[in-house]
mmCIF file of C-alpha atoms and ligand atoms in Angstrom:
data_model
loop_
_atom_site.group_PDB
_atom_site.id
_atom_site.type_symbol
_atom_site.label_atom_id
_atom_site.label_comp_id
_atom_site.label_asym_id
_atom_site.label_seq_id
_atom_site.Cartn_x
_atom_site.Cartn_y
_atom_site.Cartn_z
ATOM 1 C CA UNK A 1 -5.819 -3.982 27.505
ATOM 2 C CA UNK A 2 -7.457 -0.196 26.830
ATOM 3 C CA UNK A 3 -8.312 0.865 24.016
ATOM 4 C CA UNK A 4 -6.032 3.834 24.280
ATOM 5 C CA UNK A 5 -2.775 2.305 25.198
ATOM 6 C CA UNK A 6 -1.835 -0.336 21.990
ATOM 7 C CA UNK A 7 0.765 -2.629 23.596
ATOM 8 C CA UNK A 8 4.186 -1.722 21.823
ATOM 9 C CA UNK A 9 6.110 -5.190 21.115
ATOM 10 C CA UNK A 10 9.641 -4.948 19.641
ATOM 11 C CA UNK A 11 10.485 -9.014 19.649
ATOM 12 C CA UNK A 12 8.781 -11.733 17.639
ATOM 13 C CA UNK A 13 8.809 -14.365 20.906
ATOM 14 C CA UNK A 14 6.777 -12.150 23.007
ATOM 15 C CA UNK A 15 4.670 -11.361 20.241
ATOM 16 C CA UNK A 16 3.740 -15.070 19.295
ATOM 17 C CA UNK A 17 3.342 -15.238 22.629
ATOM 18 C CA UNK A 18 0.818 -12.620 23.029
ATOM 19 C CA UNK A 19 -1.219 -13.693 20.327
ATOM 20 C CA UNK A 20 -1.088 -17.303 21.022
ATOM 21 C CA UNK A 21 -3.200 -15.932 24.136
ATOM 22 C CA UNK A 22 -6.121 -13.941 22.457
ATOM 23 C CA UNK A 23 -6.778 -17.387 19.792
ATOM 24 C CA UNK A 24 -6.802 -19.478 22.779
ATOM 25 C CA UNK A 25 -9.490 -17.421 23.737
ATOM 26 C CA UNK A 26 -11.118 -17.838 20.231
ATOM 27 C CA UNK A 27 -10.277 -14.022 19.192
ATOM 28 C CA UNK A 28 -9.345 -12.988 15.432
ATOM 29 C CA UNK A 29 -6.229 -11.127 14.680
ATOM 30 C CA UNK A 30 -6.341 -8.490 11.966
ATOM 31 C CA UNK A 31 -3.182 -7.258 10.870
ATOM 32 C CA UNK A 32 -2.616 -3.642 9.237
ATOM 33 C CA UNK A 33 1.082 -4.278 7.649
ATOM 34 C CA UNK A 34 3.208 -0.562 7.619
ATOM 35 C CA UNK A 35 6.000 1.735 7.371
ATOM 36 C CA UNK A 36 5.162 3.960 9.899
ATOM 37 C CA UNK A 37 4.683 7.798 9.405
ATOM 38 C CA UNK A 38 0.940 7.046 9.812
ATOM 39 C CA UNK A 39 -1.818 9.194 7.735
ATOM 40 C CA UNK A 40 -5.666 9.287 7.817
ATOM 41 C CA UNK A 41 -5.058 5.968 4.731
ATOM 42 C CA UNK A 42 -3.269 3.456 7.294
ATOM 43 C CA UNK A 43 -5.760 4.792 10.302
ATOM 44 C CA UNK A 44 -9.099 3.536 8.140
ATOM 45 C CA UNK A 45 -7.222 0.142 7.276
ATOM 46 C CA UNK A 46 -6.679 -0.029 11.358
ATOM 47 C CA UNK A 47 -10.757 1.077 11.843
ATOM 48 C CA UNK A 48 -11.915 -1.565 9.076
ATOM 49 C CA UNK A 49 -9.658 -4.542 11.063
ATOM 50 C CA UNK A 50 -11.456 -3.292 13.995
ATOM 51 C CA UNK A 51 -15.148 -3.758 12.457
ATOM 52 C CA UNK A 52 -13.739 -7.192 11.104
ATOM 53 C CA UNK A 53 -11.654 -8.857 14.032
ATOM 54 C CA UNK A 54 -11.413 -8.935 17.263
ATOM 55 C CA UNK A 55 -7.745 -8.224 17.700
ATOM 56 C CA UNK A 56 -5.992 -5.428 15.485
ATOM 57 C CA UNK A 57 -2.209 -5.516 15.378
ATOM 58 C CA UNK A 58 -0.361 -3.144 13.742
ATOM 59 C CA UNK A 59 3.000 -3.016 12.415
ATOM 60 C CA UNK A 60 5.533 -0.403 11.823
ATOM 61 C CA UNK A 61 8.699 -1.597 10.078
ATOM 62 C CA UNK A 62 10.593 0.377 7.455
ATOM 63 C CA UNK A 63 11.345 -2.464 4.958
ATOM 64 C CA UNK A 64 14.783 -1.793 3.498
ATOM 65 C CA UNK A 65 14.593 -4.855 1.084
ATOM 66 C CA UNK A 66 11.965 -3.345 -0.675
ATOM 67 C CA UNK A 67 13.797 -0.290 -1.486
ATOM 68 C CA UNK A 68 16.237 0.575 -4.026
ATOM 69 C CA UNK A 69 20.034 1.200 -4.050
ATOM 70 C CA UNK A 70 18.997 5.208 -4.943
ATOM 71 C CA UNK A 71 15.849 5.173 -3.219
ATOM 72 C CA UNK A 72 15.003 7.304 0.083
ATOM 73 C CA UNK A 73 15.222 3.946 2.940
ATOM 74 C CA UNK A 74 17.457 6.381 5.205
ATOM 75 C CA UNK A 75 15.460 9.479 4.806
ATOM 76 C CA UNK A 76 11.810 8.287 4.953
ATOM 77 C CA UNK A 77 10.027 9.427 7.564
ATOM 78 C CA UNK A 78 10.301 7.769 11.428
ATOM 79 C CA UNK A 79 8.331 8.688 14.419
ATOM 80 C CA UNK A 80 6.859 5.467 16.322
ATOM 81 C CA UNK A 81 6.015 8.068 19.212
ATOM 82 C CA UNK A 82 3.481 9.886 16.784
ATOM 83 C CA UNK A 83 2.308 6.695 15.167
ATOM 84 C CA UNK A 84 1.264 4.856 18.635
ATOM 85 C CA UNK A 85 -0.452 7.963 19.538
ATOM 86 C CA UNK A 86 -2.286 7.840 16.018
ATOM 87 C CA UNK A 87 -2.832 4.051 16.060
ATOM 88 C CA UNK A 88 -4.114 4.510 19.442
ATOM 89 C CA UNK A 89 -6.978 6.918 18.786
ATOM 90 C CA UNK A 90 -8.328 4.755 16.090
ATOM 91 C CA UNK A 91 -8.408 1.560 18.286
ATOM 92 C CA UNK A 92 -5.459 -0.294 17.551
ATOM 93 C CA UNK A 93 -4.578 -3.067 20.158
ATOM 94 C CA UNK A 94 -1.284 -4.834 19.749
ATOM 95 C CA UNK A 95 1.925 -2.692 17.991
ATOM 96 C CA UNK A 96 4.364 -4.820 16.538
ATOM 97 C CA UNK A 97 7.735 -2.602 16.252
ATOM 98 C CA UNK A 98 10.580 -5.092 15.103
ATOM 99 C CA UNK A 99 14.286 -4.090 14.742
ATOM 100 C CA UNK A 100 15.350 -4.645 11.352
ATOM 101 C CA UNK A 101 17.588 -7.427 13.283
ATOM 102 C CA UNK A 102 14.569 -9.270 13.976
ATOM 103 C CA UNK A 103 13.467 -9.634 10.754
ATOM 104 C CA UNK A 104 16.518 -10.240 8.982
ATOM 105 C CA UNK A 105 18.992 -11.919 11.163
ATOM 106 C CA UNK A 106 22.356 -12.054 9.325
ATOM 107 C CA UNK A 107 23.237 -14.763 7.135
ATOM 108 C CA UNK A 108 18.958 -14.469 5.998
ATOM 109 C CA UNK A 109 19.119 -15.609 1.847
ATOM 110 C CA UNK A 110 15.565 -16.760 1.333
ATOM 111 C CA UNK A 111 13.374 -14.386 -0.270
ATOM 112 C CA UNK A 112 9.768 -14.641 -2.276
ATOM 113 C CA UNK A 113 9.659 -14.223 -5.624
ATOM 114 C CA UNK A 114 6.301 -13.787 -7.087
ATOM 115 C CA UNK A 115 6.452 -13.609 -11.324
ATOM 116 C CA UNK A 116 4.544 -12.019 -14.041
ATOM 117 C CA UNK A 117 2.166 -9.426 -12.014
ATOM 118 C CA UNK A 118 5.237 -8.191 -10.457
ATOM 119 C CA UNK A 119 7.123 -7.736 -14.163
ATOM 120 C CA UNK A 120 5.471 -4.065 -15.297
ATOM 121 C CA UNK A 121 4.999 -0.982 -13.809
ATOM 122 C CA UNK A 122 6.297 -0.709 -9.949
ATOM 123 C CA UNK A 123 8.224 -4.129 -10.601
ATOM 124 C CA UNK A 124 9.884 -2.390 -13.772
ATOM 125 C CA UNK A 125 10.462 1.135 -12.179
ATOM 126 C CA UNK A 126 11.771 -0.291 -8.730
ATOM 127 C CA UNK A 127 13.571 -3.662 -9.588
ATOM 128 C CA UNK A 128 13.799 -6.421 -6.510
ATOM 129 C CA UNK A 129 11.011 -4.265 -4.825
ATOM 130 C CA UNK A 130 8.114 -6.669 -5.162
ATOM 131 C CA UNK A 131 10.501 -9.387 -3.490
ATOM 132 C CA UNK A 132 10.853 -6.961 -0.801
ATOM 133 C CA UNK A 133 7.299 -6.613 0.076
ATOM 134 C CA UNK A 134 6.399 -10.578 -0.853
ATOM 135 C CA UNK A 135 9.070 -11.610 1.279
ATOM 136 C CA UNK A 136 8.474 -9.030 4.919
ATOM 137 C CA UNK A 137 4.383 -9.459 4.393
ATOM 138 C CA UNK A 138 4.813 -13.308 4.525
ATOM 139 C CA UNK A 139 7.239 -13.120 7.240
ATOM 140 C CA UNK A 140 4.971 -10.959 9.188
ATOM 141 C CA UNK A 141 1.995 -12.855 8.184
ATOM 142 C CA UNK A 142 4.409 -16.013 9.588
ATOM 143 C CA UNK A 143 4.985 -14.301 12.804
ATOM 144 C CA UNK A 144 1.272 -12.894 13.535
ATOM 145 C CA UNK A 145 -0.655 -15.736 12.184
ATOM 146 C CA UNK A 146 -3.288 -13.323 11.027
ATOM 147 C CA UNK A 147 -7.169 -14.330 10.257
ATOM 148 C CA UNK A 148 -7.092 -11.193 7.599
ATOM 149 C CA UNK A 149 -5.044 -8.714 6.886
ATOM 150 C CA UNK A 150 -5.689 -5.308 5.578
ATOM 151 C CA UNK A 151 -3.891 -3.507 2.907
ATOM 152 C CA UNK A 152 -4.911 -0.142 0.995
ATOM 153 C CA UNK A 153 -5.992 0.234 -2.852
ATOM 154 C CA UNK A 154 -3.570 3.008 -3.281
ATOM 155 C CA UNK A 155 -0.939 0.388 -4.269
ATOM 156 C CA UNK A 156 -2.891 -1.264 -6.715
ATOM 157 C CA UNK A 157 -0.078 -3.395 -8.141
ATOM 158 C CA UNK A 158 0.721 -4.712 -4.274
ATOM 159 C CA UNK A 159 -2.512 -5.723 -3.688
ATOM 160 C CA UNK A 160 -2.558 -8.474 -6.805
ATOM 161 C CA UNK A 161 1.227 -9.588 -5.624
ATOM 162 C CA UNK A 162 0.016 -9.954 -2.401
ATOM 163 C CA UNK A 163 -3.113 -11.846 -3.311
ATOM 164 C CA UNK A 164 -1.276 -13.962 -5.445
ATOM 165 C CA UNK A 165 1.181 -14.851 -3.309
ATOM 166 C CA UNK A 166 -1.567 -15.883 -0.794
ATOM 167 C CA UNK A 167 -2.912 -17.846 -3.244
ATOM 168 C CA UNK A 168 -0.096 -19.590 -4.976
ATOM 169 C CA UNK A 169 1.588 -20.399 -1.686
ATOM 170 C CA UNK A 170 -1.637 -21.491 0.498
ATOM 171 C CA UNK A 171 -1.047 -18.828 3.505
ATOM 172 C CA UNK A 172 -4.254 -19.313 5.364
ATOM 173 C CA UNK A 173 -5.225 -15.708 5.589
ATOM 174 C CA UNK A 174 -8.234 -13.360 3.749
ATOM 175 C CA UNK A 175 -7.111 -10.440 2.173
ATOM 176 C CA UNK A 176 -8.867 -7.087 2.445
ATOM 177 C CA UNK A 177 -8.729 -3.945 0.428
ATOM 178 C CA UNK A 178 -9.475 -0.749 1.440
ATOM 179 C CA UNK A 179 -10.288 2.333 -0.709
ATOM 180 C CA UNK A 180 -7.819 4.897 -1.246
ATOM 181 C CA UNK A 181 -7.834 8.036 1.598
ATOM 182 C CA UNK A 182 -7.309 11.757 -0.373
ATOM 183 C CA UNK A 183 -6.682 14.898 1.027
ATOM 184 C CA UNK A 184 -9.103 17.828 0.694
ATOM 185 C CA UNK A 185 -7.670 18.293 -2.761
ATOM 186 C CA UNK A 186 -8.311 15.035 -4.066
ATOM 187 C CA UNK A 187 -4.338 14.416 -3.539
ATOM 188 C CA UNK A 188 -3.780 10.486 -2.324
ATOM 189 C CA UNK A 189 -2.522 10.279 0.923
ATOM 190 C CA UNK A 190 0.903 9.413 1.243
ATOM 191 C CA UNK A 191 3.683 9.223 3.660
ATOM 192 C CA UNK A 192 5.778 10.572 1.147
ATOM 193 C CA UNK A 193 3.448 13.992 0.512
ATOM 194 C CA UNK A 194 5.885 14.919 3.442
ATOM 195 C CA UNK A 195 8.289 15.529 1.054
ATOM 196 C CA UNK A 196 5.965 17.931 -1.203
ATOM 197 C CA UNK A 197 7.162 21.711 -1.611
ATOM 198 C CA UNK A 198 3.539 23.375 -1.134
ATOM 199 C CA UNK A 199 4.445 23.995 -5.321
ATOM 200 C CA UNK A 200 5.266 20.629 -5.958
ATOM 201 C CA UNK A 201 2.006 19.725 -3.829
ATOM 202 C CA UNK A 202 0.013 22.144 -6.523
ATOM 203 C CA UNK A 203 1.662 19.908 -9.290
ATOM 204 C CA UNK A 204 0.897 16.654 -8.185
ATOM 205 C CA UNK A 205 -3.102 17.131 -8.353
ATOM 206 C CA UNK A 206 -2.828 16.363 -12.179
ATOM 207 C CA UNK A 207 -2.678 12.717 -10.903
ATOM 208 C CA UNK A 208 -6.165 12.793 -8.845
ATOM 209 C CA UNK A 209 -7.467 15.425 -11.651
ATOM 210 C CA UNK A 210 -6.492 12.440 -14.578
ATOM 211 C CA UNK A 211 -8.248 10.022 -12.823
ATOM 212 C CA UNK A 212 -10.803 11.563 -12.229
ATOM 213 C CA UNK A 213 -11.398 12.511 -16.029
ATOM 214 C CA UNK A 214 -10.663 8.793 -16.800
ATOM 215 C CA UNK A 215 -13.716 8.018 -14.195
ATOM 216 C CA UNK A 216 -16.044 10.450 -15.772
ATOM 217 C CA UNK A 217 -15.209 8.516 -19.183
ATOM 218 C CA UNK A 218 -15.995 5.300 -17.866
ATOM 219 C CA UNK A 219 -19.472 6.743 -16.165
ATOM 220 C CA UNK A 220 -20.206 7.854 -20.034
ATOM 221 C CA UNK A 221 -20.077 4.820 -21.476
ATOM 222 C CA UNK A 222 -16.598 5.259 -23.171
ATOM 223 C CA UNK A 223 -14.573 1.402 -23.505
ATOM 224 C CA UNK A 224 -11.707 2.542 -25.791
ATOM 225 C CA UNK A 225 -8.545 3.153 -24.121
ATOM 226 C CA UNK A 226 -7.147 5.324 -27.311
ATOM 227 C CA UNK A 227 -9.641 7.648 -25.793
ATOM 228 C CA UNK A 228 -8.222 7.272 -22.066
ATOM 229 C CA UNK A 229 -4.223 7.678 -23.147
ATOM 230 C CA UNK A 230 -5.227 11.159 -24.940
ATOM 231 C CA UNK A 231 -7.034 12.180 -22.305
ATOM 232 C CA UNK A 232 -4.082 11.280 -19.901
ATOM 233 C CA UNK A 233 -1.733 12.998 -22.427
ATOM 234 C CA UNK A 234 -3.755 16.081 -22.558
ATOM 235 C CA UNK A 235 -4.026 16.052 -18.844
ATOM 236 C CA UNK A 236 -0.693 15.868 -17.902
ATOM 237 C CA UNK A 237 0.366 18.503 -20.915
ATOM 238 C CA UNK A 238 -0.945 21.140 -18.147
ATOM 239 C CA UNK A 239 1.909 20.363 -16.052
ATOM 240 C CA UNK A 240 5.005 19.977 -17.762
ATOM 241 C CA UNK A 241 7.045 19.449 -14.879
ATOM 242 C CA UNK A 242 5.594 16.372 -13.543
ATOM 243 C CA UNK A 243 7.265 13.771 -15.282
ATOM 244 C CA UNK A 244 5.138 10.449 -15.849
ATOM 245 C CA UNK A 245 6.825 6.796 -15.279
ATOM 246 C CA UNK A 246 3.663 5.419 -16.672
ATOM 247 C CA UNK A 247 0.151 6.021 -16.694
ATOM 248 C CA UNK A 248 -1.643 3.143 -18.328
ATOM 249 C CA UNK A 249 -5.188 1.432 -18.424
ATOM 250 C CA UNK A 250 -4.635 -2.062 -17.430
ATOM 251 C CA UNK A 251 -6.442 -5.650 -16.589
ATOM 252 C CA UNK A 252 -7.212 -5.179 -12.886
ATOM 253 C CA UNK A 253 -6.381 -9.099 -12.320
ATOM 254 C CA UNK A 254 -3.171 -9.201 -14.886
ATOM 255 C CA UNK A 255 -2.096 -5.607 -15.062
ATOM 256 C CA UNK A 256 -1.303 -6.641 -18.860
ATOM 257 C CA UNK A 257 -2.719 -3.462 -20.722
ATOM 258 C CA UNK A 258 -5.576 -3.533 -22.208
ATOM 259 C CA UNK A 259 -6.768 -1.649 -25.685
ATOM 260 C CA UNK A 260 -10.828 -1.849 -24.861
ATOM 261 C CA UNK A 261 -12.405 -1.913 -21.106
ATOM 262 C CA UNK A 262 -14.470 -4.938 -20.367
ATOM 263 C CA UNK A 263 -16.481 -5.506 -17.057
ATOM 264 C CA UNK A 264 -13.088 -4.072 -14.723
ATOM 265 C CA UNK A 265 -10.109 -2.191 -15.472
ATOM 266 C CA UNK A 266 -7.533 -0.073 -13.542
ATOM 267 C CA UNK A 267 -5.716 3.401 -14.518
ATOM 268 C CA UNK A 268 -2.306 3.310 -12.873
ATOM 269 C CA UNK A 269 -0.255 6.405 -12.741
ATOM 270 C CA UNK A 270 3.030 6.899 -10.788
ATOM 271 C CA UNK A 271 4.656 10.349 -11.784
ATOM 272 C CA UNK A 272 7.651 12.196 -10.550
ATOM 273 C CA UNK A 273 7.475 15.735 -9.155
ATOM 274 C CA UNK A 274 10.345 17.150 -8.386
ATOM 275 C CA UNK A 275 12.301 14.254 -6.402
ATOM 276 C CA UNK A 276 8.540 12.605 -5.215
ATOM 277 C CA UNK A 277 7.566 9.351 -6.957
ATOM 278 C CA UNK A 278 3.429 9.881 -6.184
ATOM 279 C CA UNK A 279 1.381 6.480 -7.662
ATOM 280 C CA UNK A 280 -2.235 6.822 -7.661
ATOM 281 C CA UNK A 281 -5.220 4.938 -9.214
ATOM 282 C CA UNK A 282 -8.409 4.227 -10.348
ATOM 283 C CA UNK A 283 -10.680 1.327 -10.973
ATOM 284 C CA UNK A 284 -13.265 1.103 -13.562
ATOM 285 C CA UNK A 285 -15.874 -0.775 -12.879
ATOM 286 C CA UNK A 286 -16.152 -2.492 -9.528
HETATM 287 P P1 AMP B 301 2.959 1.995 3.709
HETATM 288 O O1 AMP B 301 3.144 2.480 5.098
HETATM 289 O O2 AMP B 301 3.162 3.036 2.662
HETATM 290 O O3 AMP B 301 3.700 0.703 3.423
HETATM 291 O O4 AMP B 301 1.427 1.618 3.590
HETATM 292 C C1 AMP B 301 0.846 0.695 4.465
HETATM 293 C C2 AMP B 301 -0.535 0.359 3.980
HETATM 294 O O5 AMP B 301 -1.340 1.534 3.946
HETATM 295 C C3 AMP B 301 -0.533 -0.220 2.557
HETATM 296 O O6 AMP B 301 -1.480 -1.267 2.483
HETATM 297 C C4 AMP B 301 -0.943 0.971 1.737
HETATM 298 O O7 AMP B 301 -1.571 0.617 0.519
HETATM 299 C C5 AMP B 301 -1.930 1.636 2.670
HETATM 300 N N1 AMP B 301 -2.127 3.034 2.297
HETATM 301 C C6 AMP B 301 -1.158 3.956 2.045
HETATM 302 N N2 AMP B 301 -1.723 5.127 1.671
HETATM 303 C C7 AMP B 301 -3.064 4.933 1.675
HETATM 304 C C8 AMP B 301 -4.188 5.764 1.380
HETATM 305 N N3 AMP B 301 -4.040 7.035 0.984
HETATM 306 N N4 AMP B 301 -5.411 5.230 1.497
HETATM 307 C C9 AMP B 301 -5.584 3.933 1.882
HETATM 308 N N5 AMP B 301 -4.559 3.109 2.188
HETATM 309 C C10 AMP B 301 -3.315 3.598 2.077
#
């Protein structure tokens, strides 16, 4: 196997199959979990499985459980040619492709739940999406039998579902988080920044720019989130045409929110410009 030719499986047979070889041979598999139109963010999750494992597999599958009714599953971005050439270059050894067939053969009704960290924010602004993601991570993590997997910090709120799901439901596999990957500009790296007008692009820096004032706060010694939400307010006052879903300094283990900052917090923002949901965040405190 080179390292600049990933294997592309489509099937979960011959991918079991494939893997069942490299543990034989007493090999760890990481597993990078995507959606495909690949950025710089997915490509460091791929190089950190590679420091950590032995075998990287990657997958690209464009979840439709996890999206909405209204939400953008038939126009989000495809291009598996791009993304093996991409996952390539950064060392990636097995790509796991399925059809959405092969996840969810008809008649499929069983679906993970996980309660309470799913119930604000993402949970409240996309309903049933946090069963989406529960439900085609554990599958995957069922069908690549993973020693770790590798998700980014970027979506805060799915990295506590995830790690409580791992938890509550014994899956035998460690859980890595990766910092979040900006652009230049500070703006998060998204596979939805493909939908940015270079205007709308302009806009959506008030999200890096907030946290980045709520960071500064936290480096001064400031524990009182009054402070943070005027500061937020303030922030986002500059552009009036980003409209916030929330923007809120939370627990970073029970995203409850939080009115004073103990040893570790998180600011989580998700903000509409024009028809672009962006999320970003922040921790305080690692
Ligand atoms: P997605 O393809 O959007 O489902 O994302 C796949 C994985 O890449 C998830 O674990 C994301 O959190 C992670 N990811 C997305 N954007 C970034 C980023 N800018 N930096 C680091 N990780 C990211």
């Amino acid at each position: 196997m080179s390292e600049t030719s990933p294997e592309l499986i489509h099937q979960i047979d011959p991918l079991r199959k494939r893997l069942a070889e490299e543990r034989a041979r007493g090999r760890t598999i990481g597993l990078v979990p995507t959606m495909g139109a690949l950025h710089e963010g997915h490509l460091s999750l791929v190089r950190l499985a590679r420091e950590r494992c032995d075998l990287v597999v990657a997958s690209v599958f464009v979840n439709p459980t996890q999206f909405g009714p209204n939400e953008d599953f038939a126009r989000y971005p495809r291009n598996l040619q791009r993304d093996a050439e991409l996952l390539a270059l950064a060392g990636c050894h097995v790509i796991f492709a399925p059809t959405t067939d092969a996840v969810y053969p008809s008649g499929h009704v069983t679906s993970v739940h996980v309660a309470e960290v799913t119930r604000r924010w993402e949970g409240a602004a996309r309903p049933g999406h946090f069963d989406g993601v529960a439900t085609v991570v554990l599958k995957l993590f069922n069908m690549v039998g993973p020693d770790a997997a590798f998700f980014g910090q970027k979506d805060y709120q799915q990295t506590v579902v995830i790690r409580r799901m791992v938890r509550d439901l014994d899956v035998p596999v460690a859980i890595h988080v990766a910092p979040t990957i900006r652009d230049d500009d500070g703006l998060a790296m998204s596979s939805r920044n493909a939908y940015l007008s270079p205007r709308e692009r302009d806009q959506g820096l008030v999200l890096s720019r907030t946290l980045q004032r709520c960071r500064e706060l936290f480096e001064r010694g400031q524990r009182d989130v009054a402070v943070y939400d005027s500061v937020i307010a303030d922030s986002f006052a500059a552009e009036p045409e980003v409209c916030i879903d929330y923007a809120s300094v939370v627990d970073a283990d029970t995203l409850e929110p939080i009115s004073r900052i103990g040893d570790r917090a998180v600011v989580i923002i998700a903000a509409r410009v024009g028809k672009t949901r962006l999320l970003d965040n922040a921790i305080l405190g690692e």
